[in-house]
Coordinates of C-alpha atoms and ligand atoms in Angstrom, one line a residue:
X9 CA -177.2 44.1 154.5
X10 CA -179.3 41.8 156.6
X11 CA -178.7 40.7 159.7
X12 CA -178.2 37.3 159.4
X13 CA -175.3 37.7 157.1
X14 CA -173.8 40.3 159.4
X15 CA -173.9 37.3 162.6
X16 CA -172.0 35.2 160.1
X17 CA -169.3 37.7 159.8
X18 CA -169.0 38.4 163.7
X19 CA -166.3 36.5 165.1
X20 CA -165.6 37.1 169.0
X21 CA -162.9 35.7 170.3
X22 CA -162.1 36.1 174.0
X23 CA -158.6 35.8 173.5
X24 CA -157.2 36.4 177.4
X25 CA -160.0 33.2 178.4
X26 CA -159.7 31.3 174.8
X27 CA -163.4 31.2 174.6
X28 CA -164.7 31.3 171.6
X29 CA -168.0 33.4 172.3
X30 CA -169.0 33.8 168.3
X31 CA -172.0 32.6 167.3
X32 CA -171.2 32.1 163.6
X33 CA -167.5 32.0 162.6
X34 CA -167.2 31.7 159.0
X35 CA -163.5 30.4 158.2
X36 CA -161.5 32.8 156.1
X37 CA -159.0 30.6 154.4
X38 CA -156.5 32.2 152.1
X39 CA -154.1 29.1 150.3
X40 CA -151.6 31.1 150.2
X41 CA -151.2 31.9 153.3
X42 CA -149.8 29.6 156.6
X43 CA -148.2 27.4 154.1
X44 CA -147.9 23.7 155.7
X45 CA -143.9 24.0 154.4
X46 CA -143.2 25.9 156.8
X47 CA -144.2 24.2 159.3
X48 CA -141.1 21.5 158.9
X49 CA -143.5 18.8 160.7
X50 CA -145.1 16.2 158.3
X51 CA -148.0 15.5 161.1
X52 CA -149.4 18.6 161.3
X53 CA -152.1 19.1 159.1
X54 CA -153.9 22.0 157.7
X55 CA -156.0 24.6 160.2
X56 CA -158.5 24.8 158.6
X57 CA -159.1 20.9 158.4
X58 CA -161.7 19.9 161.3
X59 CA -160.3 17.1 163.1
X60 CA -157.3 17.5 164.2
X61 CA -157.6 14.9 167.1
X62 CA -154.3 12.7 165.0
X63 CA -152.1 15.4 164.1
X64 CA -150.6 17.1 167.3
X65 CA -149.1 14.7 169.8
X66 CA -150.3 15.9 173.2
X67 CA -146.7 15.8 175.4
X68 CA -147.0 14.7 178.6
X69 CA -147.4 17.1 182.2
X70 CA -145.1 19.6 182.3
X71 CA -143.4 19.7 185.1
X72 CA -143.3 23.3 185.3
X73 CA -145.8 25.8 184.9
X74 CA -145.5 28.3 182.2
X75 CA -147.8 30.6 183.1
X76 CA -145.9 33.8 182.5
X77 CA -144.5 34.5 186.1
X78 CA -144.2 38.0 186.7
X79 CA -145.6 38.8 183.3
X80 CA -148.8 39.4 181.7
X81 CA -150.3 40.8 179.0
X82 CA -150.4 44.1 180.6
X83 CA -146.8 44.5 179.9
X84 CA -145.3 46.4 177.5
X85 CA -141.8 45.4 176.3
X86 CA -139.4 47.8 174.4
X87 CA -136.8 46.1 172.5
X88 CA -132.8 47.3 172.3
X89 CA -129.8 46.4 170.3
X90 CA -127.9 47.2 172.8
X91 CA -124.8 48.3 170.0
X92 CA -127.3 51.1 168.5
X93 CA -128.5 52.9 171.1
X94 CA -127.0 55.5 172.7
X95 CA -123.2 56.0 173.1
X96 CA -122.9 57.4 176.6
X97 CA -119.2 55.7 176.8
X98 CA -116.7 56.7 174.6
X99 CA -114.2 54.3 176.6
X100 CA -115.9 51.4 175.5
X101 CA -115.0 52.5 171.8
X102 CA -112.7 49.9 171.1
X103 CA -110.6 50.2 167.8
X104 CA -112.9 48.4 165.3
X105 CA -115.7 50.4 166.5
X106 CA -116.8 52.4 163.1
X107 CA -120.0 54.4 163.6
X108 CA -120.1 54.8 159.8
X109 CA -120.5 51.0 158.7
X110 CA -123.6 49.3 159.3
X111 CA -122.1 45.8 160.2
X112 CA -119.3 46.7 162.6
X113 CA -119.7 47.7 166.0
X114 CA -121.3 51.6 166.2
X115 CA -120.3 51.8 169.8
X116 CA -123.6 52.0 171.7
X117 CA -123.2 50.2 175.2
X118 CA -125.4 49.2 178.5
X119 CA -124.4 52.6 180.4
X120 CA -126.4 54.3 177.1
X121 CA -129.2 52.5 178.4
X122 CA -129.3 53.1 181.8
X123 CA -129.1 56.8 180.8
X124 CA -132.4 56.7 178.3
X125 CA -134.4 54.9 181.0
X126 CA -136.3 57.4 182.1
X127 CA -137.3 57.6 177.7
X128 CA -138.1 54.1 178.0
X129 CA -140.4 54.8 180.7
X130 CA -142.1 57.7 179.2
X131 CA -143.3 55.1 177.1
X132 CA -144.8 53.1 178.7
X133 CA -142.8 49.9 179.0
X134 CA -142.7 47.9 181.7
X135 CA -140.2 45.8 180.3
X136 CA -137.0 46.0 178.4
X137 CA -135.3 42.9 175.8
X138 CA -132.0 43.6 175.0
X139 CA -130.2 42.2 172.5
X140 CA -127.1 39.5 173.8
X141 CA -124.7 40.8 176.1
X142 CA -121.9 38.3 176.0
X143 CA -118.9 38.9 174.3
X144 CA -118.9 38.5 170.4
X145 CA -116.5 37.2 167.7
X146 CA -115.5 40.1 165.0
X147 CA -118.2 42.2 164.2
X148 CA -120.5 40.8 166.6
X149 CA -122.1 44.3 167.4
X150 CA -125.6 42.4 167.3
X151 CA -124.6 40.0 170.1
X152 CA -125.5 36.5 168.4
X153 CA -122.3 35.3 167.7
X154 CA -121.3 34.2 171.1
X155 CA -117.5 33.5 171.6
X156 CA -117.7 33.5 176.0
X157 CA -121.4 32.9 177.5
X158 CA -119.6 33.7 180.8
X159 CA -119.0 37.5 180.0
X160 CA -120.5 41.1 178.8
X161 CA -118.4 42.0 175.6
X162 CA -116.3 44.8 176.2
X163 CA -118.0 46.8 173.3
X164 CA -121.2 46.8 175.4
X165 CA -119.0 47.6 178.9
X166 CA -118.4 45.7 181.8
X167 CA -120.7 43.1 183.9
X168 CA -121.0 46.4 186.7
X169 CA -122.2 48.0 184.4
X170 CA -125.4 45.3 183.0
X171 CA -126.0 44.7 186.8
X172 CA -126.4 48.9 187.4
X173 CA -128.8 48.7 183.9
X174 CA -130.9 46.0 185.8
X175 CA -131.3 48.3 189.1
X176 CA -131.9 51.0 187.4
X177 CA -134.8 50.0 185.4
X178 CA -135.7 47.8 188.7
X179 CA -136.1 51.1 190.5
X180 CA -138.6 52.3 187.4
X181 CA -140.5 49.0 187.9
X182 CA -139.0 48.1 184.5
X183 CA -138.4 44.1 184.3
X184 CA -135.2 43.2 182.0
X185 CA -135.2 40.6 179.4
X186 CA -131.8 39.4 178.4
X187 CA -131.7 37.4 174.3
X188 CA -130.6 34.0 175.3
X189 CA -128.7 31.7 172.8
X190 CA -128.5 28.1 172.7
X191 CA -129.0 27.0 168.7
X192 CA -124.9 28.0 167.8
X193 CA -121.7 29.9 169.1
X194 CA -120.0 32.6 166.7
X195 CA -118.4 31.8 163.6
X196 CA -114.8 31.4 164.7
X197 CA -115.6 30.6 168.8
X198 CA -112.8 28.9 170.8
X199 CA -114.8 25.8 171.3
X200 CA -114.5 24.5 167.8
X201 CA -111.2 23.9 168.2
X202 CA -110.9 22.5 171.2
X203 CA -111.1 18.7 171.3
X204 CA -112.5 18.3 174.8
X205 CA -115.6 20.4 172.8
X206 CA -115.8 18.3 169.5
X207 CA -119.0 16.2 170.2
X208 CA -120.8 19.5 171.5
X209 CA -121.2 20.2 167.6
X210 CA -123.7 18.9 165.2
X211 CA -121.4 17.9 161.7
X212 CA -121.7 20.5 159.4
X213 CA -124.6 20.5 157.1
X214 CA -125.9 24.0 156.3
X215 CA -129.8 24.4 156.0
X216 CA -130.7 24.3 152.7
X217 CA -134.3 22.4 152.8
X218 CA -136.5 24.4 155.0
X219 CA -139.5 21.3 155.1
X220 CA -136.7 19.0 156.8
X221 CA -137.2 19.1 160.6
X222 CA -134.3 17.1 161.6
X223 CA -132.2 19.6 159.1
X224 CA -133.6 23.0 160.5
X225 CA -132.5 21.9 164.5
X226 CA -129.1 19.9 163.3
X227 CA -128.2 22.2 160.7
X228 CA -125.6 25.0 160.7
X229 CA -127.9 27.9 160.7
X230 CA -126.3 30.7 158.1
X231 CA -123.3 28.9 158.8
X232 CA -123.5 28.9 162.6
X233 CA -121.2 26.1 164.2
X234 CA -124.3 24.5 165.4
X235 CA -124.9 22.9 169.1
X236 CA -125.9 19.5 169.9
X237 CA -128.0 20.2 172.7
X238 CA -128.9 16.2 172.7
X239 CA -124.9 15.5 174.1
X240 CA -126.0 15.8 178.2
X241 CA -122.9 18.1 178.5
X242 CA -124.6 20.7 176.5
X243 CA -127.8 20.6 178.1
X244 CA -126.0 20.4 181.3
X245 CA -124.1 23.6 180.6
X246 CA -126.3 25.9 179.2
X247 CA -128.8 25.2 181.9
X248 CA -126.1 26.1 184.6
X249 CA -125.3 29.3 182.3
X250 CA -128.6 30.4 182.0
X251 CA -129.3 29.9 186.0
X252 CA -125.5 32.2 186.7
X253 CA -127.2 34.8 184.6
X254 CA -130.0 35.1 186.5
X255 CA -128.4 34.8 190.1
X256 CA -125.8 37.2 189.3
X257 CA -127.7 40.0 187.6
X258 CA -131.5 39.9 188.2
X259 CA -132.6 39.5 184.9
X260 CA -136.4 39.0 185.0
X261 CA -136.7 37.0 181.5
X262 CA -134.7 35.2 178.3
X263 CA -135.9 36.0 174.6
X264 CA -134.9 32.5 173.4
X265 CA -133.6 33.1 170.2
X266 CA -133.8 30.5 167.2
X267 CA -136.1 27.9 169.3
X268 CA -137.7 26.1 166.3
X269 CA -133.6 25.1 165.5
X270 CA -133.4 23.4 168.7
X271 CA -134.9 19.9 170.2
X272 CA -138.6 20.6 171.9
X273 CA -136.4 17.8 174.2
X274 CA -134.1 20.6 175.5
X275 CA -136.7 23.2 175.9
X276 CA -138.2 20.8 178.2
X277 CA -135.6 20.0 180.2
X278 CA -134.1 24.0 179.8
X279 CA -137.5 25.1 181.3
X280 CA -137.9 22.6 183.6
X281 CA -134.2 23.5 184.9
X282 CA -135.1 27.6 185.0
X283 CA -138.3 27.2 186.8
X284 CA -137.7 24.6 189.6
X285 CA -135.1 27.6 190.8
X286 CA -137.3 30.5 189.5
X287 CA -140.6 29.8 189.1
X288 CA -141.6 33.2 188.4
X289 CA -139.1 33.8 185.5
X290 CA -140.2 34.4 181.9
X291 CA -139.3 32.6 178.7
X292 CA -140.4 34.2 175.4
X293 CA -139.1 32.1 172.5
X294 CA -138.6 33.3 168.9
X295 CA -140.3 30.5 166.4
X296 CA -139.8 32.0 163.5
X297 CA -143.1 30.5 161.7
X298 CA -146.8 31.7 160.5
X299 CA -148.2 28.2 161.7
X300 CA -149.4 29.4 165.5
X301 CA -150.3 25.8 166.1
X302 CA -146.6 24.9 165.2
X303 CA -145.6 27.7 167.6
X304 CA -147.6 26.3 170.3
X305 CA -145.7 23.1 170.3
X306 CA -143.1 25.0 171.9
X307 CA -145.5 26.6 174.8
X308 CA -146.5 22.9 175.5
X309 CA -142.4 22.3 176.1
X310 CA -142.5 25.2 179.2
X311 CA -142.0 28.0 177.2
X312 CA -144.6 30.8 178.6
X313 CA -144.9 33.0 175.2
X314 CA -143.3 32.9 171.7
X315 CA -143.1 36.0 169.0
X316 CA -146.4 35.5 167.3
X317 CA -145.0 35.6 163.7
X318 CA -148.1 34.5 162.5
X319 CA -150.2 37.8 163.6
X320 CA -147.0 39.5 162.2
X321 CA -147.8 37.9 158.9
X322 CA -151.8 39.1 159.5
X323 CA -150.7 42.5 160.3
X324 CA -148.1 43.3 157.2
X325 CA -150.9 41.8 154.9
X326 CA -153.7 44.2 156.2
X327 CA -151.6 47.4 156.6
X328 CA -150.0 47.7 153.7
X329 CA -150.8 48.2 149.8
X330 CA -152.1 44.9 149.8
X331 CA -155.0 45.7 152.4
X332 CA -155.7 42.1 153.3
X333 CA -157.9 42.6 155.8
X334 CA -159.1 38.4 155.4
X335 CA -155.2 37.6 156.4
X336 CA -155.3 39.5 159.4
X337 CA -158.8 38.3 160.4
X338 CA -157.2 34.5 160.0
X339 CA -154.1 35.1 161.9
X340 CA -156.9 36.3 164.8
X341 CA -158.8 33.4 164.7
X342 CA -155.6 31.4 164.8
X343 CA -154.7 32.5 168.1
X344 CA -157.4 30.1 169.5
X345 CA -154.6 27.6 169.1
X346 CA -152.5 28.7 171.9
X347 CA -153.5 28.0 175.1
X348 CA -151.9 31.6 176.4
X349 CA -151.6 34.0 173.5
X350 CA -151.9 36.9 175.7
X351 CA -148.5 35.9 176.5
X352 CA -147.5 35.7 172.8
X353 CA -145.4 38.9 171.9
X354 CA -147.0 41.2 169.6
X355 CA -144.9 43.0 167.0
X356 CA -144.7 45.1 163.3
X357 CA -141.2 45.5 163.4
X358 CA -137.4 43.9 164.5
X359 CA -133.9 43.5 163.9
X360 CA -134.9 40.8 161.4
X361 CA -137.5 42.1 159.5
X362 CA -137.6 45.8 157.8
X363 CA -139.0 48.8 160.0
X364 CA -142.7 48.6 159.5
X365 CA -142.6 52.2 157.9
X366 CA -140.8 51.7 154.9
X367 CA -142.4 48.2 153.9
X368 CA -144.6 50.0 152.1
X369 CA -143.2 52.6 149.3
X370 CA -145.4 55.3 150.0
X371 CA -147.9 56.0 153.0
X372 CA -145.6 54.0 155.5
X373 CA -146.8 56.4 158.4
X374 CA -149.9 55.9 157.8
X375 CA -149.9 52.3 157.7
X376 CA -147.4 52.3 160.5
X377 CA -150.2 54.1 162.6
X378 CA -153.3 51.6 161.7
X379 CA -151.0 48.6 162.7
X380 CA -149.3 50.6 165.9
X381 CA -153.4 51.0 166.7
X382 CA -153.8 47.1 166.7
X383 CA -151.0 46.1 168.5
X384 CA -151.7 48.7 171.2
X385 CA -155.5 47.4 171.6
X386 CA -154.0 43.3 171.3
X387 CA -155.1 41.0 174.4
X388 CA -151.1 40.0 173.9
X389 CA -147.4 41.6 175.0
X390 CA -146.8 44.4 172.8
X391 CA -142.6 44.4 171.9
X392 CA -141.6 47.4 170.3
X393 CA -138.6 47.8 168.3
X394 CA -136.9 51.1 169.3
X395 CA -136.9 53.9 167.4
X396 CA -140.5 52.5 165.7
X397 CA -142.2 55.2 168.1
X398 CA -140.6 58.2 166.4
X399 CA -141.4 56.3 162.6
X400 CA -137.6 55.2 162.4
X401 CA -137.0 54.1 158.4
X402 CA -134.7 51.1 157.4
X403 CA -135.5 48.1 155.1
X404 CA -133.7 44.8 155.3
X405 CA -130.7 43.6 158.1
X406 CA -128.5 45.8 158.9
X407 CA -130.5 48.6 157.7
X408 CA -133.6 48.3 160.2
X409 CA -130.5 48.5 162.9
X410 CA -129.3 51.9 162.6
X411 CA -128.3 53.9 165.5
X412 CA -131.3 55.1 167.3
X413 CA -132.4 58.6 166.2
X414 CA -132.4 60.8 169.5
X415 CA -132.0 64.2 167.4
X416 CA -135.9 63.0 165.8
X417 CA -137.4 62.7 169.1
X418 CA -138.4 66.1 169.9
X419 CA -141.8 66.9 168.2
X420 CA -142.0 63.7 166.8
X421 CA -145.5 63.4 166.1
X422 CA -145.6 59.4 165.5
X423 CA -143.7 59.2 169.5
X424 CA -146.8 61.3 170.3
X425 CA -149.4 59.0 169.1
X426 CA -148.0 56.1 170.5
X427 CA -148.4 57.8 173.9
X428 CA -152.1 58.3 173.1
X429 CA -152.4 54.3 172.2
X430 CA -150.5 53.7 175.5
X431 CA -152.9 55.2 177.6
X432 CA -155.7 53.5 175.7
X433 CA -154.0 50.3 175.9
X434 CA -154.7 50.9 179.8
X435 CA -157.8 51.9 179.9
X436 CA -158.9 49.7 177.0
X437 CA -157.3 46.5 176.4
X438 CA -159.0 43.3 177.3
X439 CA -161.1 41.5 175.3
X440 CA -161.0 42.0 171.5
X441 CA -164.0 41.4 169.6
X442 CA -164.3 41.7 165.5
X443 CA -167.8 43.6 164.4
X444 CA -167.1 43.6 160.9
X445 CA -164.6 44.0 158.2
X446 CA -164.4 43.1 154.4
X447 CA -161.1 43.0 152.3
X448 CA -160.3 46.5 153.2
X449 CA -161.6 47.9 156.5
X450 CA -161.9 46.4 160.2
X451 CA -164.0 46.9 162.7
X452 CA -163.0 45.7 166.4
X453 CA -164.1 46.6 170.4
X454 CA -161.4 46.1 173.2
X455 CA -163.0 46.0 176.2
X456 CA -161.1 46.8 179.1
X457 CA -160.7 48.0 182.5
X458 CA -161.8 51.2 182.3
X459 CA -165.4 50.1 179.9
X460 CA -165.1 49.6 175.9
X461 CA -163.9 51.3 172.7
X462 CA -164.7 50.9 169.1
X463 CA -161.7 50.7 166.8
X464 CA -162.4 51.2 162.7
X465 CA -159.6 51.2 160.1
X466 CA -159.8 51.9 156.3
X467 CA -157.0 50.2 155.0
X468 CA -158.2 51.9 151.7
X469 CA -156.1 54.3 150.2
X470 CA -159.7 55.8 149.4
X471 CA -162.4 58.1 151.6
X472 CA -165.9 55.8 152.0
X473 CA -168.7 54.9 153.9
X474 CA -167.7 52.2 156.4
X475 CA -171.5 50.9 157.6
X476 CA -172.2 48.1 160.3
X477 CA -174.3 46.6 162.5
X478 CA -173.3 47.2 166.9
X479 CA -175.9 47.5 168.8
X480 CA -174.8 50.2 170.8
X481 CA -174.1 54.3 171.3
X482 CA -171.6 56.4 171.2
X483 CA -170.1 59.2 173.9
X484 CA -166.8 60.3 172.6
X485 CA -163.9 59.8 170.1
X486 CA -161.0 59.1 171.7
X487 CA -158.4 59.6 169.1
X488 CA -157.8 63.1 167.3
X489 CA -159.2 62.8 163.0
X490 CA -162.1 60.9 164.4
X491 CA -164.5 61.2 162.1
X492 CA -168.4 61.6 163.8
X493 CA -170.6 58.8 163.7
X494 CA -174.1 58.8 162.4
X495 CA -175.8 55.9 164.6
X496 CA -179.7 54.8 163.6
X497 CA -181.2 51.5 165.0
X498 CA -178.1 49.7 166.0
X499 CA -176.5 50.9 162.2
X500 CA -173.6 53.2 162.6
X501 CA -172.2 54.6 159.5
X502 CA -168.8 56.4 159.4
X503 CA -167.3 58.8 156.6
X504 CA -163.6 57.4 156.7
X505 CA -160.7 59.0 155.4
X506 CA -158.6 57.4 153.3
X507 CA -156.0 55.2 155.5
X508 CA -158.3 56.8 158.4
X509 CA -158.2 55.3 162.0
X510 CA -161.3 56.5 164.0
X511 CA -161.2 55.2 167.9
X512 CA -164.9 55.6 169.7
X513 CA -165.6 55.2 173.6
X514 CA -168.6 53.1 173.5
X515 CA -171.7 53.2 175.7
X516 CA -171.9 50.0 178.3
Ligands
CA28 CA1 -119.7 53.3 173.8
CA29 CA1 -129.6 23.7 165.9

């Protein structure tokens, strides 16, 4: 292995500055992967093309900033549905509450969360996103299927008791991010027959081609009665709604849900109308999409952060059977596109997408572990899905939402390690920089506050010799089942377990 060909392979990318400090980056490109489809915008053009001057139009100043506010990427935010909690109130029960079916309501509420704060805590969060708290149509236990955006749904308990969650977790220094809807109202809401309300709709036209842009925001998303935020009396109102939210209960933050099925015109004017009152308030927008420079578009609108779905992508590819190490070092380098993506949320897991630990058939633990390890040591907003800490199972919607299980928590060893990557995360997060990897292993430093540490993961299901070139020593391993490192002129060479995660503090 000669040097010259290991330079090639170093990438260094200071993602919290967006400086790329490589001296050689050698483009992984993988054809299958970030497919332009999905990007539902004929201009964009391919990453890995080099000019790229044409393809993005550059909107004008914003007239807000959206910097993140109060938040930054050493926030950690643990994510609720609200519904499948904890049940601390058996008053808010109401009769179609049916613990035993997964789409009804199970009869978690807000209380149940007030209650498990001190839990949330213990984990480090510093933030919690909850699922939507206004009232629902039938079987909206989920909370997107809005019927009144001006109340908490009964199921959930009362607006005392959302405003008591948000002191609570004030008092623990935890910031509270409420899921914020705009893209559709429930199934069978009030408004659609009401004729004062018939131009706030779009005409129905389901989705059915994903590559039409003017289709995926005017489209009736799964059937959604879907909003025309372009009518001013929309815009007007959900502005207003959004701003009562926030002065009546605190909130710190929205999770805009479905933003890629909404106008980048309203998320202009939506920011713009949240920030000239609240400057320090955070918007983190779902864009559903693997194209980060597509999900950017939306940052360039106001909104501070998005759901990185592209590093999701990265991450299920390398931690998983598949071992695609070359996807996840791609979706890296693609977060040079964002002008912030230590605001980006980081995640393995949600309500949408199956529990991390049963993608894969067999050795979900271990897998769940090596990507729990990268997005603890991410320069981004780690958001984890609750009940992921103690290795919940569940594969596709509504499985991945089953009540929270408190009886696993004791002794669970997974809610142990994610401690140890918390306390790393503090002492270690920073700057990520990749030293090596082929298809199968990777090699990363996060440098942080408290000095460095070396990160090496065999996504093998095999034992080997992981070798490299880093031009420094060793003091300590930091992580239990680290193997020892045998060092030699700037060489180190590590026996790796199959699967193995071996964490090293690294000499300055
Ligand atoms: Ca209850
Ligand atoms: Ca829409």
């Amino acid at each position: 292995m000669t040097k010259e060909w290991n330079m090639k392979k170093l990438i260094a990318i200071a993602l919290s500055s967006l400086i790329l400090v490589g001296c050689t980056i050698q483009p992984v490109v993988n054809p299958e992967f970030d497919p332009i489809s999905d990007n539902g915008k004929a201009t964009l053009q391919d990453e890995s093309k080099e000019d790229d001057s044409e393809s993005v139009q550059i909107p004008e100043q914003l007239p807000v900033d959206n910097d993140g506010g109060i938040f930054s990427k050493n926030d950690i935010i643990y994510f609720v549905m609200t519904d499948r909690f904890y049940d601390a109130s058996a008053s808010s029960n109401l009769e179609d509450t049916d613990p035993t079916s997964p789409t009804k309501f199970q009869g978690g509420d807000l209380q149940g969360i007030t209650e498990k704060l001190d839990y949330i805590a213990s984990l480090g969060a510093t933030a919690i996103w909850l699922t939507p708290v206004m009232t629902n149509g039938q079987d909206g236990y989920h909370g997107y299927w809005i019927h009144d955006f001006y109340s908490v749904d009964p199921h959930l308990g009362s607006m005392d008791d959302f405003k008591r969650l948000v002191d609570e977790a004030h008092n623990r220094d935890i910031k509270v991010i409420l899921d914020y809807i705009v893209n559709h109202t429930g199934y069978d809401s009030p408004w659609i027959n009401d004729p004062q309300k018939a131009s706030w709709f779009h005409e129905h036209k389901d989705i059915t081609n994903w590559s039409d842009p003017v289709l995926i925001e005017n489209g009736w998303l799964a059937g959604l009665p879907d909003l025309d935020q372009s009518n001013p009396e929309v815009e007007s109102y959900f502005i207003e709604n959004a701003k009562w939210w926030i002065s009546e209960t605190g909130i710190d933050g929205f999770r805009l849900d479905t933003v890629r099925h909404v106008p980048k015109d309203f998320w202009r004017a939506f920011s713009a109308g949240i920030k000239e009152d609240y400057p320090d308030f955070f918007l983190l927008g779902e864009v559903w999409s693997d194209n980060a420079r597509y999900i950017e578009l939306y940052h360039k609108e106001g909104i501070d952060g998005n759901t990185n779905y592209s590093l999701y992508a990265g991450i299920t590819a390398a931690f998983s059977p598949l071992s695609d190490v070359r996807t996840l070092i791609n979706a890296i380098q693609k977060d040079t596109n964002f002008e912030r993506p230590d605001l980006n949320g980081i995640f393995i897991d949600n309500h949408d997408n199956p529990r991390f630990v049963s993608v894969s058939k067999e050795n979900g633990e271990a897998y769940l572990k090596q990507a729990m390890t990268l997005m603890y040591s991410y320069p981004a907003i780690p958001v984890l899905y609750y009940g992921t800490e103690i290795a919940m199972e569940g594969g596709a919607d509504p499985d991945n939402r089953r009540m929270m299980a408190w009886d696993e928590v004791e002794g669970s060893q997974m809610l142990a390690f994610t401690k140890q990557l918390v306390e790393l995360r503090s002492k270690y997060m920073g700057e990520l920089t990749v030293i090596d990897y082929d298809v199968k292993h990777l090699v990363y430093t996060s440098k942080g506050p408290d000095g460095t540490m070396l990160v090496v993961l065999n996504t093998e299901k095999k034992e080997k010799t992981i070798t490299f070139d880093y031009d420094h020593n060793t003091s300590q391993a930091l992580l239990q089942d680290t193997p020892a490192a045998i060092i030699s002129s700037g060489t180190w060479q590590i026996q790796m377990p199959e699967l193995g995660i071996a964490v090293y503090k690294v000499e300055d």
